[in-house]
CSV table of C-alpha atoms in Angstrom, one decimal:
chain,number,residue,atom,x,y,z
A,817,MET,CA,37.5,91.8,134.9
A,818,GLU,CA,33.9,92.7,136.1
A,819,ILE,CA,31.7,91.8,133.2
A,820,ILE,CA,27.8,91.9,132.1
A,821,GLU,CA,25.7,89.7,130.3
A,822,HIS,CA,22.7,90.9,128.0
A,823,ALA,CA,20.1,88.8,126.3
A,824,ILE,CA,19.2,89.9,122.9
A,825,SER,CA,16.2,88.7,120.9
A,826,GLU,CA,15.4,91.1,118.1
A,827,PRO,CA,16.5,91.6,115.2
A,828,PHE,CA,18.0,87.9,116.6
A,829,GLU,CA,18.2,86.0,119.7
A,830,GLY,CA,21.6,86.1,121.6
A,831,VAL,CA,24.0,87.5,124.3
A,832,LEU,CA,25.7,90.4,123.9
A,833,VAL,CA,28.7,90.1,126.9
A,834,GLU,CA,31.0,93.2,128.0
A,835,PRO,CA,32.8,94.3,130.4
A,836,VAL,CA,31.8,96.8,133.1
A,837,GLY,CA,32.4,100.0,131.6
A,838,GLY,CA,32.4,99.4,128.2
A,839,SER,CA,34.8,98.4,125.9
A,840,ARG,CA,35.8,100.4,122.4
A,841,VAL,CA,36.9,97.1,121.3
A,842,GLY,CA,33.7,94.7,119.5
A,843,VAL,CA,33.6,91.5,118.3
A,844,LEU,CA,31.3,89.1,116.6
A,845,VAL,CA,31.0,85.5,117.6
A,846,LEU,CA,30.0,83.2,115.7
A,847,ALA,CA,30.0,79.2,116.6
A,848,GLY,CA,30.0,76.4,114.4
A,849,SER,CA,27.4,73.7,112.7
A,850,SER,CA,26.1,73.1,116.5
A,851,GLY,CA,24.1,76.4,116.1
A,852,ARG,CA,24.6,77.6,119.4
A,853,ILE,CA,24.8,81.4,121.0
A,854,ASP,CA,28.3,81.0,122.4
A,855,VAL,CA,27.8,82.3,125.8
A,856,GLU,CA,31.0,81.2,127.0
A,857,ARG,CA,33.6,82.3,124.5
A,858,CYS,CA,31.7,86.1,124.8
A,859,ARG,CA,32.0,86.0,128.2
A,860,VAL,CA,36.4,84.7,127.7
A,861,LEU,CA,36.3,88.0,125.2
A,862,ALA,CA,34.4,90.2,127.5
A,863,ARG,CA,37.2,89.5,130.3
A,864,ALA,CA,39.2,90.7,128.2
A,865,GLY,CA,38.0,93.4,127.7
A,866,MET,CA,35.8,93.4,125.1
A,867,THR,CA,32.3,93.6,124.0
A,868,ALA,CA,31.2,89.8,122.1
A,869,LEU,CA,28.3,89.2,120.6
A,870,SER,CA,27.0,85.7,119.2
A,871,ILE,CA,23.6,85.3,117.8
A,872,ARG,CA,22.1,82.5,116.4
A,873,TRP,CA,22.0,82.5,112.8
A,874,PHE,CA,20.0,79.3,111.8
A,875,GLY,CA,18.1,77.2,113.2
A,876,GLY,CA,15.9,79.6,115.5
A,877,ASP,CA,12.6,80.4,114.5
A,878,GLY,CA,11.8,81.8,111.0
A,879,GLN,CA,15.1,80.3,110.4
A,880,ALA,CA,16.6,77.8,108.2
A,881,GLN,CA,17.5,74.9,110.6
A,882,GLY,CA,20.3,73.5,108.9
A,883,ILE,CA,23.0,75.8,107.6
A,884,CYS,CA,21.5,76.7,103.5
A,885,GLU,CA,21.4,79.6,102.2
A,886,ILE,CA,22.2,82.0,105.3
A,887,PRO,CA,22.2,85.4,103.9
A,888,LEU,CA,25.3,86.6,105.0
A,889,GLU,CA,23.5,90.1,105.3
A,890,ARG,CA,22.7,88.9,108.8
A,891,PHE,CA,26.0,89.2,110.0
A,892,VAL,CA,26.0,92.7,107.9
A,893,GLU,CA,22.9,93.0,111.0
A,894,ALA,CA,24.9,92.0,113.5
A,895,ILE,CA,27.4,94.1,113.2
A,896,ASP,CA,25.5,97.4,113.0
A,897,LEU,CA,23.6,96.3,116.7
A,898,LEU,CA,27.7,95.3,117.7
A,899,GLN,CA,28.6,99.2,116.8
A,900,THR,CA,25.7,100.9,118.9
A,901,LYS,CA,27.1,99.1,121.9
A,902,ALA,CA,30.7,99.1,120.5
A,903,GLY,CA,31.4,102.1,118.6
A,904,GLY,CA,35.3,101.7,117.9
A,905,ARG,CA,37.0,98.1,116.4
A,906,VAL,CA,35.3,95.7,115.2
A,907,GLY,CA,36.2,91.8,115.2
A,908,VAL,CA,34.5,88.7,114.3
A,909,LEU,CA,36.0,85.5,115.3
A,910,GLY,CA,34.4,82.5,114.3
A,911,PHE,CA,34.6,78.8,114.3
A,912,SER,CA,35.1,75.6,111.5
A,913,LYS,CA,31.2,77.2,109.7
A,914,GLY,CA,31.1,80.2,111.6
A,915,ALA,CA,34.8,80.9,110.4
A,916,GLU,CA,34.3,80.1,107.0
A,917,ALA,CA,31.4,83.3,108.1
A,918,ALA,CA,33.5,85.6,109.2
A,919,LEU,CA,36.1,85.2,105.9
A,920,LEU,CA,33.0,86.1,103.9
A,921,LEU,CA,31.9,89.2,105.6
A,922,ALA,CA,35.3,89.7,105.8
A,923,VAL,CA,35.2,90.5,102.4
A,924,ARG,CA,32.4,92.1,101.8
A,925,ASP,CA,31.9,94.4,104.5
A,926,PRO,CA,34.6,96.7,105.1
A,927,ARG,CA,34.7,97.6,108.7
A,928,VAL,CA,35.6,94.5,109.9
A,929,ASP,CA,38.8,95.1,111.5
A,930,ALA,CA,39.9,91.8,112.1
A,931,VAL,CA,39.2,87.6,112.2
A,932,VAL,CA,40.0,85.3,113.5
A,933,ALA,CA,39.4,82.2,111.9
A,934,MET,CA,39.8,79.2,113.8
A,935,SER,CA,39.8,75.2,112.6
A,936,PRO,CA,38.7,77.5,109.0
A,937,THR,CA,38.0,76.4,105.2
A,938,SER,CA,39.1,78.1,102.2
A,939,VAL,CA,36.4,77.1,100.0
A,940,VAL,CA,32.8,77.8,100.6
A,941,TRP,CA,30.7,74.4,101.2
A,942,ALA,CA,27.7,73.4,99.8
A,943,ASN,CA,24.4,73.7,102.9
A,944,VAL,CA,24.7,71.6,106.1
A,945,GLY,CA,21.2,70.3,106.7
A,946,PRO,CA,17.7,71.4,105.3
A,947,GLY,CA,17.5,74.9,104.3
A,948,ILE,CA,13.9,77.2,104.8
A,949,ASP,CA,12.3,74.8,103.1
A,950,GLY,CA,13.0,72.1,104.8
A,951,LEU,CA,14.9,70.0,102.3
A,952,THR,CA,18.2,68.5,102.1
A,953,HIS,CA,18.7,67.9,98.1
A,954,PRO,CA,19.3,69.1,95.5
A,955,TYR,CA,23.2,71.2,97.2
A,956,ARG,CA,23.0,74.2,97.8
A,957,SER,CA,25.0,76.9,98.8
A,958,SER,CA,25.8,77.6,102.2
A,959,TRP,CA,25.3,81.6,101.6
A,960,THR,CA,24.0,83.6,100.3
A,961,TRP,CA,25.3,87.7,99.7
A,962,ARG,CA,22.2,90.2,98.1
A,963,GLY,CA,20.1,87.8,97.0
A,964,GLU,CA,22.1,85.1,95.1
A,965,PRO,CA,24.0,81.8,96.1
A,966,VAL,CA,27.9,82.3,97.7
A,967,PRO,CA,29.8,79.3,95.2
A,968,PHE,CA,30.1,76.4,96.5
A,969,ILE,CA,31.4,72.8,96.1
A,970,SER,CA,29.1,70.0,96.6
A,971,TYR,CA,29.7,66.6,98.4
A,972,ASP,CA,30.4,63.7,96.7
A,973,ASP,CA,28.0,61.9,97.8
A,974,ALA,CA,29.5,58.3,96.4
A,975,TRP,CA,32.0,58.7,99.9
A,976,THR,CA,31.7,56.4,102.2
A,977,PRO,CA,33.4,56.5,105.6
A,978,ALA,CA,36.0,54.1,107.2
A,979,GLU,CA,34.4,53.8,110.2
A,980,ALA,CA,31.9,51.0,111.1
A,981,GLU,CA,28.7,51.7,111.8
A,982,GLY,CA,27.6,52.9,114.7
A,983,GLU,CA,31.4,54.3,115.0
A,984,PRO,CA,31.7,58.3,115.0
A,985,THR,CA,32.9,59.2,111.9
A,986,THR,CA,36.2,61.2,111.0
A,987,CYS,CA,34.6,63.2,107.8
A,988,ARG,CA,37.9,64.8,106.3
A,989,THR,CA,38.0,62.3,104.0
A,990,HIS,CA,34.8,63.5,102.6
A,991,TYR,CA,36.2,66.8,102.4
A,992,GLU,CA,38.9,66.3,100.3
A,993,GLN,CA,37.0,63.9,98.0
A,994,SER,CA,34.5,65.9,97.3
A,995,ARG,CA,37.1,68.5,96.6
A,996,GLN,CA,38.9,66.5,94.2
A,997,THR,CA,35.5,65.2,92.8
A,998,HIS,CA,34.6,69.1,92.1
A,999,ALA,CA,36.9,70.4,91.3
A,1000,GLU,CA,36.0,73.0,88.9
A,1001,ALA,CA,33.2,74.6,91.6
A,1002,ALA,CA,36.5,74.2,93.8
A,1003,ARG,CA,38.2,77.1,91.8
A,1004,ALA,CA,34.9,78.9,91.9
A,1005,ALA,CA,34.9,78.7,95.6
A,1006,VAL,CA,37.9,79.8,96.5
A,1007,ILE,CA,37.2,82.3,99.5
A,1008,PRO,CA,38.8,85.9,97.7
A,1009,ILE,CA,40.6,87.0,101.6
A,1010,GLU,CA,43.2,89.1,99.9
A,1011,GLN,CA,40.7,91.8,99.0
A,1012,THR,CA,40.4,92.1,102.6
A,1013,ALA,CA,42.7,94.8,104.7
A,1014,ALA,CA,41.5,93.4,107.6
A,1015,GLN,CA,44.4,91.5,110.0
A,1016,ILE,CA,43.5,87.6,109.8
A,1017,VAL,CA,44.4,85.4,112.2
A,1018,LEU,CA,44.4,81.2,111.4
A,1019,VAL,CA,44.3,79.0,114.3
A,1020,ALA,CA,44.2,75.0,112.5
A,1021,GLY,CA,45.7,72.0,114.0
A,1022,GLY,CA,47.4,69.2,112.4
A,1023,ASP,CA,44.9,66.6,113.3
A,1024,ASP,CA,41.7,68.0,112.4
A,1025,GLN,CA,39.3,64.9,111.5
A,1026,MET,CA,36.4,67.0,110.5
A,1027,TRP,CA,37.8,69.0,107.7
A,1028,PRO,CA,41.4,69.9,106.8
A,1029,SER,CA,42.3,73.2,108.3
A,1030,LEU,CA,45.3,73.1,108.2
A,1031,LEU,CA,45.7,72.8,104.6
A,1032,PHE,CA,43.1,75.8,104.3
A,1033,ALA,CA,44.4,77.7,106.6
A,1034,GLN,CA,47.9,77.2,105.3
A,1035,GLU,CA,46.0,78.6,101.6
A,1036,LEU,CA,44.3,81.3,102.9
A,1037,ALA,CA,47.8,82.3,104.4
A,1038,ALA,CA,49.3,81.7,101.2
A,1039,ARG,CA,46.8,84.2,99.0
A,1040,ARG,CA,47.2,86.9,101.5
A,1041,ALA,CA,50.7,87.3,101.9
A,1042,SER,CA,50.6,87.3,97.5
A,1043,VAL,CA,49.0,90.4,97.7
A,1044,GLY,CA,51.6,91.7,100.7
A,1045,ARG,CA,48.8,91.3,103.6
A,1046,PRO,CA,50.7,88.5,105.7
A,1047,ALA,CA,48.3,86.6,107.9
A,1048,ARG,CA,49.0,85.5,111.1
A,1049,LEU,CA,48.7,81.4,111.0
A,1050,VAL,CA,49.5,79.4,114.3
A,1051,THR,CA,49.2,75.4,114.3
A,1052,SER,CA,50.5,72.1,116.7
A,1053,PHE,CA,50.6,68.5,115.0
A,1054,ASP,CA,48.9,67.0,117.7
A,1055,ALA,CA,45.3,70.0,117.8
A,1056,GLY,CA,42.2,68.8,116.7
A,1057,HIS,CA,39.1,70.6,115.4
A,1058,ARG,CA,37.9,72.1,118.5
A,1059,PRO,CA,40.8,74.6,119.6
A,1060,ARG,CA,39.7,76.0,123.0
A,1061,LEU,CA,40.5,79.1,124.4
A,1062,PRO,CA,42.4,79.5,128.1
A,1063,GLY,CA,39.5,80.1,130.2
A,1064,GLU,CA,36.7,77.8,128.2
A,1065,GLY,CA,36.2,74.1,128.9
A,1066,PRO,CA,37.0,71.1,127.0
A,1067,ALA,CA,34.1,71.0,124.0
A,1068,GLY,CA,32.3,67.6,125.2
A,1069,HIS,CA,32.2,64.6,123.7
A,1070,SER,CA,30.7,63.3,120.2
A,1071,ASP,CA,29.6,59.9,119.8
A,1072,ARG,CA,28.4,61.2,116.1
A,1073,PHE,CA,32.2,62.7,114.8
A,1074,ARG,CA,35.5,62.1,115.1
A,1075,TYR,CA,37.3,65.5,115.7
A,1076,GLY,CA,41.3,64.7,116.5
A,1077,GLY,CA,43.2,66.1,118.7
A,1078,THR,CA,42.9,65.5,122.8
A,1079,ALA,CA,41.4,68.4,125.0
A,1080,GLU,CA,45.1,69.2,126.3
A,1081,ALA,CA,46.7,69.5,122.5
A,1082,ASP,CA,43.3,71.8,121.9
A,1083,ALA,CA,43.6,73.4,125.0
A,1084,ALA,CA,47.4,74.3,124.1
A,1085,LEU,CA,46.7,75.1,120.7
A,1086,GLY,CA,43.7,78.2,121.4
A,1087,THR,CA,46.6,79.1,124.3
A,1088,ALA,CA,49.5,79.5,121.9
A,1089,ALA,CA,47.1,81.8,119.8
A,1090,TRP,CA,45.3,83.9,122.6
A,1091,SER,CA,48.0,86.8,122.6
A,1092,ASP,CA,48.2,86.7,118.8
A,1093,ILE,CA,43.9,86.7,119.4
A,1094,VAL,CA,43.6,89.7,121.8
A,1095,ALA,CA,46.3,91.3,120.1
A,1096,ALA,CA,44.3,91.7,116.6
A,1097,LEU,CA,41.3,92.0,117.7
A,1098,ALA,CA,42.4,95.1,119.2
A,1099,GLY,CA,44.3,96.0,116.6
A,1100,ASP,CA,47.8,95.7,118.2
A,1101,LEU,CA,48.7,92.7,115.5
A,1102,HIS,CA,52.2,92.8,113.9
A,1103,THR,CA,52.3,91.1,110.8
A,1104,GLY,CA,54.9,92.4,109.2
A,1105,ASN,CA,52.8,94.6,106.3
């Protein structure tokens, strides 16, 4: 399918990719803590017949340089823009921290018809990097809504990586330990995904070494099932933190972090989830609800 790309500079930096002739399905694509505008993923979705928008939601001019107190209203504005280009169904596809934002957005904006959460979390975490003030501490929420911080879990600064200095770090145990240390905050930081009517697809690898996304996805699915709104969970035991969709190249090598999985397993998980992803975004996913 032929596609067209449009660079966006206002009201935020981004890219919109659409099929020639347009689409009645619009998808907001939210990358993770890389902060990148995910052009490749937008192209994949556009070739599947959807209009896809990806924005820089931190790290740009006038924005926090880290994921710190990011207004969820920024994504509401992105949906406003998306609806001017594709006036029908709205989906949000988020990866990692982007999945955290996507799930929170669905709870707050009833226009969200579907969420695809890749390597998600079931709870809200503290900031990753500095806020608009340039400071990383004290810990603050990753997100705000209507000017108020969303309840969050702080990191346990007593945690130390298992790897030797200079080796790529496995962060999973940091999240696990922090959640145990701050158990009371963790209860308040749960993402109440049962409150949205949006269709939900959860994609998580059992070998995720960044954070325990499969456990998180199972918790999200359980919350949905408890109110009779089943989510679709797609997983594999050997995939890591970075599933890849059909048409995407392998994730880049990192000397800083261990993500788990292999290029083959990560691609296989993305392929296994692809039909459910497309069906949910298009409104054709049948989950029994």
